[in-house]
CSV table of C-alpha atoms in Angstrom, one decimal:
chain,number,residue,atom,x,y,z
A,1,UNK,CA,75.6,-112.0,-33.0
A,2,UNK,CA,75.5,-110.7,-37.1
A,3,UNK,CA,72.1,-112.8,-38.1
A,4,UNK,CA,72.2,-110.9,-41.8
A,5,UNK,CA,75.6,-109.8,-43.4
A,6,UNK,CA,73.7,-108.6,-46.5
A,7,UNK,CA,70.7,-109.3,-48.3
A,8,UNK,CA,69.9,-112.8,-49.3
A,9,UNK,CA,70.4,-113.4,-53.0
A,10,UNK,CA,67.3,-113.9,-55.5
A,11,UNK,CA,65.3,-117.3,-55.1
A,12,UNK,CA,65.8,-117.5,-50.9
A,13,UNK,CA,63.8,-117.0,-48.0
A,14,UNK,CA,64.7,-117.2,-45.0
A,15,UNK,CA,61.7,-118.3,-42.3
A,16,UNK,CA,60.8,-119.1,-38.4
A,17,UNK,CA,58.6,-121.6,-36.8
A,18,UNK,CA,56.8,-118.5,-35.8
A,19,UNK,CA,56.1,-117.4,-39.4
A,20,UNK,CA,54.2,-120.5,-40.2
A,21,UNK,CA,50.3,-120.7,-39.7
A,22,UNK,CA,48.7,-122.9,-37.4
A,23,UNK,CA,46.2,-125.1,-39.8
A,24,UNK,CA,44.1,-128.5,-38.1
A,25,UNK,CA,45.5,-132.4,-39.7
A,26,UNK,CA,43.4,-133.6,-42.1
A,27,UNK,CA,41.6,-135.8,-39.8
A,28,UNK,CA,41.5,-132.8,-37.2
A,29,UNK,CA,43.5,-134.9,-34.4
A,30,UNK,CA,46.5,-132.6,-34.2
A,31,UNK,CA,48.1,-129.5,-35.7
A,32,UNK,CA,51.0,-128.5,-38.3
A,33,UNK,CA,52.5,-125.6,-40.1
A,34,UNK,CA,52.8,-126.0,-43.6
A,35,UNK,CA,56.2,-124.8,-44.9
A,36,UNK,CA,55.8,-124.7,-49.1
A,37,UNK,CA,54.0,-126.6,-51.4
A,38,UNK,CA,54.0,-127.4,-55.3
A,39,UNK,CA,50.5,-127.4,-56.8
A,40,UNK,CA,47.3,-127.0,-54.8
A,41,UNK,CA,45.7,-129.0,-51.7
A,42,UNK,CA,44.9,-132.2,-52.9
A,43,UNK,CA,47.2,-132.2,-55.9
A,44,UNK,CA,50.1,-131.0,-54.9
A,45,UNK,CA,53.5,-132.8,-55.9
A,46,UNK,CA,55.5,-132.7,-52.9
A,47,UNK,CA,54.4,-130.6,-49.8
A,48,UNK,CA,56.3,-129.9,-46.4
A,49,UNK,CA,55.0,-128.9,-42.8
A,50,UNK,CA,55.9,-129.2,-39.6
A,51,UNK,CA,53.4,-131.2,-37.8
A,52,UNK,CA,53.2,-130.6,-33.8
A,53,UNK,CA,52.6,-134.0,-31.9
A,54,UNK,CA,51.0,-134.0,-28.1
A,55,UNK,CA,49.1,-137.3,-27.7
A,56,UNK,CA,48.5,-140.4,-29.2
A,57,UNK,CA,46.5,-139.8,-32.5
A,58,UNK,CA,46.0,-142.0,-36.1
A,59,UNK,CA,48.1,-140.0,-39.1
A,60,UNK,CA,46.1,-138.5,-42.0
A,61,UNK,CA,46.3,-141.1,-44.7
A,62,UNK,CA,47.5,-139.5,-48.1
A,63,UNK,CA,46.8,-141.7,-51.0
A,64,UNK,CA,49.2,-142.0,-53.9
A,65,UNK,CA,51.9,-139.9,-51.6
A,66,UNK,CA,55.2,-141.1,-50.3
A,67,UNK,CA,56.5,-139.8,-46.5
A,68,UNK,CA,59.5,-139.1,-44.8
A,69,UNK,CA,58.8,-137.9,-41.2
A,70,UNK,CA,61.8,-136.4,-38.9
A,71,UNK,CA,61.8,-135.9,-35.5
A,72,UNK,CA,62.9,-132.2,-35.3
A,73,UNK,CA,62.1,-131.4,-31.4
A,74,UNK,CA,60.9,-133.2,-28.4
A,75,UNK,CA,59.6,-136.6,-28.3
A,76,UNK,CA,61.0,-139.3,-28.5
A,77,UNK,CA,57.4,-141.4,-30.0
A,78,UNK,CA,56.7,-144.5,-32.0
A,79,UNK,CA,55.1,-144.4,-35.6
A,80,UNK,CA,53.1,-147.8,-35.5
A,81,UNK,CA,51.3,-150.0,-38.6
A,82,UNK,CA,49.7,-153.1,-38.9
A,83,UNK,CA,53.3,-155.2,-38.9
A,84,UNK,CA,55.9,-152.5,-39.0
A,85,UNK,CA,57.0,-149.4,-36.4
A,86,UNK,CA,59.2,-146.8,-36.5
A,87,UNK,CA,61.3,-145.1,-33.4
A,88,UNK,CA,61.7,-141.3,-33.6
A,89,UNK,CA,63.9,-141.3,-30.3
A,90,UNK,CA,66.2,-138.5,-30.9
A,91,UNK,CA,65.7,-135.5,-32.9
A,92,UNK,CA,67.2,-136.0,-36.4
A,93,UNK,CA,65.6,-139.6,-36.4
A,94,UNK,CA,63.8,-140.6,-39.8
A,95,UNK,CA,61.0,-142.6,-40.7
A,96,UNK,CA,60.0,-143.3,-44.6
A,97,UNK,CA,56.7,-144.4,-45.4
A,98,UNK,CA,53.8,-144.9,-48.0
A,99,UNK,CA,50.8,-142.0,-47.0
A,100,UNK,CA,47.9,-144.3,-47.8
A,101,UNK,CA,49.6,-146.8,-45.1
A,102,UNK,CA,46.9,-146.4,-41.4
A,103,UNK,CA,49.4,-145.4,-38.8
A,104,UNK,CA,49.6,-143.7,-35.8
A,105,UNK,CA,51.5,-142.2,-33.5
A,106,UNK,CA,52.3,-143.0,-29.5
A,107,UNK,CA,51.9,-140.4,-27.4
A,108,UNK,CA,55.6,-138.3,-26.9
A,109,UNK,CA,57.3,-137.6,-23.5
A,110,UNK,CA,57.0,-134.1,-24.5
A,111,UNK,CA,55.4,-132.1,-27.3
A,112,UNK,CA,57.0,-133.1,-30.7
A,113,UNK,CA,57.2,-131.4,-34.1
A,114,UNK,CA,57.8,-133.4,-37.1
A,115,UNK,CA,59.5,-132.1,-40.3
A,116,UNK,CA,57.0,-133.5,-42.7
A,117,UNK,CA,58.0,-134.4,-46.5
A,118,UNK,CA,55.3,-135.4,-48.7
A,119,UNK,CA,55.6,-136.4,-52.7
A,120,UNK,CA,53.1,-137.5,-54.9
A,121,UNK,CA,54.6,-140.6,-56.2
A,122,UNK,CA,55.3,-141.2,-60.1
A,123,UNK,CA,55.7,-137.0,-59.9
A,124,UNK,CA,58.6,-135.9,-57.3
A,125,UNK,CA,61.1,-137.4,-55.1
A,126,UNK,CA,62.8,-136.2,-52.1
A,127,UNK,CA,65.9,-136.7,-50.5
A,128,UNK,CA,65.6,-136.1,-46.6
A,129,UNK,CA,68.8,-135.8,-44.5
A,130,UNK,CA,69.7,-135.1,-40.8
A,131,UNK,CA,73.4,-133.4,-41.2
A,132,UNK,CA,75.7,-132.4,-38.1
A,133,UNK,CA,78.9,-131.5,-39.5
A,134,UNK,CA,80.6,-129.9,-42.4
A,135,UNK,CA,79.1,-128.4,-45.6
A,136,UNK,CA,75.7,-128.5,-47.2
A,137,UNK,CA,75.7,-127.3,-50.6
A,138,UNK,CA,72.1,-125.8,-51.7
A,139,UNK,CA,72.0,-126.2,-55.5
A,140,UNK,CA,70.3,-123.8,-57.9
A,141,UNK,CA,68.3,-125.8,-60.2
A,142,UNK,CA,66.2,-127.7,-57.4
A,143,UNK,CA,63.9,-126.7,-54.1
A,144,UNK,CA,66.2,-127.6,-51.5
A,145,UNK,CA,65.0,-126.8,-47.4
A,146,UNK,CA,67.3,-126.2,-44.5
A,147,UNK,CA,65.4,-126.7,-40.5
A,148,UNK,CA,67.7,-125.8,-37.9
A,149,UNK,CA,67.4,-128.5,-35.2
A,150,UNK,CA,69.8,-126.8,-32.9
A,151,UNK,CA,72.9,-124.9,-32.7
A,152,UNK,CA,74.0,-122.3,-35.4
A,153,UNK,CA,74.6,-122.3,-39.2
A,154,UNK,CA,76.4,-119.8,-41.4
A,155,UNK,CA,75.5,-119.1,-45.0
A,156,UNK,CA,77.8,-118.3,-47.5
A,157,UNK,CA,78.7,-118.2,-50.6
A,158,UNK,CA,81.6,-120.1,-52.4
A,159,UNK,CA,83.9,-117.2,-52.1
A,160,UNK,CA,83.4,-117.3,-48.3
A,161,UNK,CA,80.9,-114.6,-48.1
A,162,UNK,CA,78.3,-114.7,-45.4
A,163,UNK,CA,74.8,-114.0,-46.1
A,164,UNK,CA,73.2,-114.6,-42.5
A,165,UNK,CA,73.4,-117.5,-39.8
A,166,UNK,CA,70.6,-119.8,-39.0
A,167,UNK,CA,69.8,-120.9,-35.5
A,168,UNK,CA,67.5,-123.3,-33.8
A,169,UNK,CA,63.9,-123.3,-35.5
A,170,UNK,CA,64.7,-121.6,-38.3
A,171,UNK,CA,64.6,-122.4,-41.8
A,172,UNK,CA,65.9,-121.7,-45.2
A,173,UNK,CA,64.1,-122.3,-48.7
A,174,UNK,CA,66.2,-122.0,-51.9
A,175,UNK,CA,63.6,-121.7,-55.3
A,176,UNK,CA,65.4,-123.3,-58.6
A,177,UNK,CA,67.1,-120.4,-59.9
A,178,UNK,CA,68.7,-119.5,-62.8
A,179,UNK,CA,71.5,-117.7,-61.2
A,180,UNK,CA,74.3,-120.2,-60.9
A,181,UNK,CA,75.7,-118.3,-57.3
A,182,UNK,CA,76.8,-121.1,-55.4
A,183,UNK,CA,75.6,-121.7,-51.6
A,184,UNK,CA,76.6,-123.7,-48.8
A,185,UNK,CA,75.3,-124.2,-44.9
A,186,UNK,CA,77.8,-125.0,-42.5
A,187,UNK,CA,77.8,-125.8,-38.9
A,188,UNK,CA,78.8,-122.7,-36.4
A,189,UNK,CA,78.8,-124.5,-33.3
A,190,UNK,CA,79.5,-127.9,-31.5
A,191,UNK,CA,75.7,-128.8,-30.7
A,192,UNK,CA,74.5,-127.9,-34.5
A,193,UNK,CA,72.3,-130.3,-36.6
A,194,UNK,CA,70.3,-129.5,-39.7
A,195,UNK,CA,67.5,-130.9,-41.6
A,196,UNK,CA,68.3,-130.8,-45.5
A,197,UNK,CA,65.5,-131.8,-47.8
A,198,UNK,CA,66.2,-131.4,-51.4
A,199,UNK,CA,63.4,-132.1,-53.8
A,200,UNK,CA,63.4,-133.2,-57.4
């Protein structure tokens, strides 16, 4: 299988789950692989990670931060507050949530990773998809993520072009850009699903 046709175009890279550093929760009761980030720790106005998920454990609290947590691999677990829960029983499976609300997690049947969207509230929003089938367009004036959940993805341009394909447990970050060279993901196989996160 042709993974690169040609270089990637200016403002993308291209990454793997193995390319992302191993850094403790805040609290220290688990582990996650920060992806990109806008701004510094502690500031920053939207972050993602992939957090990795073994037992049962309280989430790091994150004042002033809005959360959308996906269930990228393994599981399934429950995401439990005070009166509300959320079921992450299949990958693709979202939860939305305020980061300064306590919360924690049951533990998983097996070991789960967790695509992990933060934004600082007032400051960014994000828009956090699970897609399985046709086309998703990566626009050039925002940050916009790709995870691969499973299965394959082709990139290409509008002209039909293909850049690369994107299998399982990899990932795709387009920077805003001034170059107006249109993109699109789309599915390459019957089991592909996709993560999109675009961020504004």
């Amino acid at each position: 299988m042709i993974t690169h046709v040609m270089a990637l175009p200016e403002g993308l890279r291209r990454f793997t789950l193995a390319d992302l550093p191993r850094e403790r929760w805040r609290n220290n009761m688990g582990w996650t692989r920060p992806v990109a980030a806008a701004g510094s720790a502690g500031t920053a106005a939207w972050r993602i990670s992939l957090a990795e998920i073994t037992q049962a454990a309280p989430f790091s609290r994150f004042e002033g931060m809005d959360r959308t947590a996906v269930l990228a691999h393994g599981g399934p677990l429950r995401l439990l507050g005070a009166d509300q829960a959320w079921d992450l029983a299949h990958p693709g499976d979202i939860a939305r949530f305020p980061g300064e609300l306590p919360l924690h997690n049951t533990t998983p049947d097996t070991p789960a990773r967790i695509w992990n969207v933060m934004t600082r509230r007032g400051e960014a929003q994000a828009d956090v998809t699970s897609c399985r089938e046709g086309a998703v367009v990566l626009p050039a004036d925002i940050d916009t993520f790709a995870w691969v959940i499973s299965g394959r993805f082709v990139l290409s341009q509008a002209d039909g072009l293909e850049l690369c394909v994107l299998t399982q447990e990899e990932g795709l970050h387009r920077r805003p850009t001034q170059m107006p060279l249109a993109l699109q993901l789309h599915a390459a196989s019957p089991d592909a699903h996709l993560i999109v996160t675009h961020l504004a």
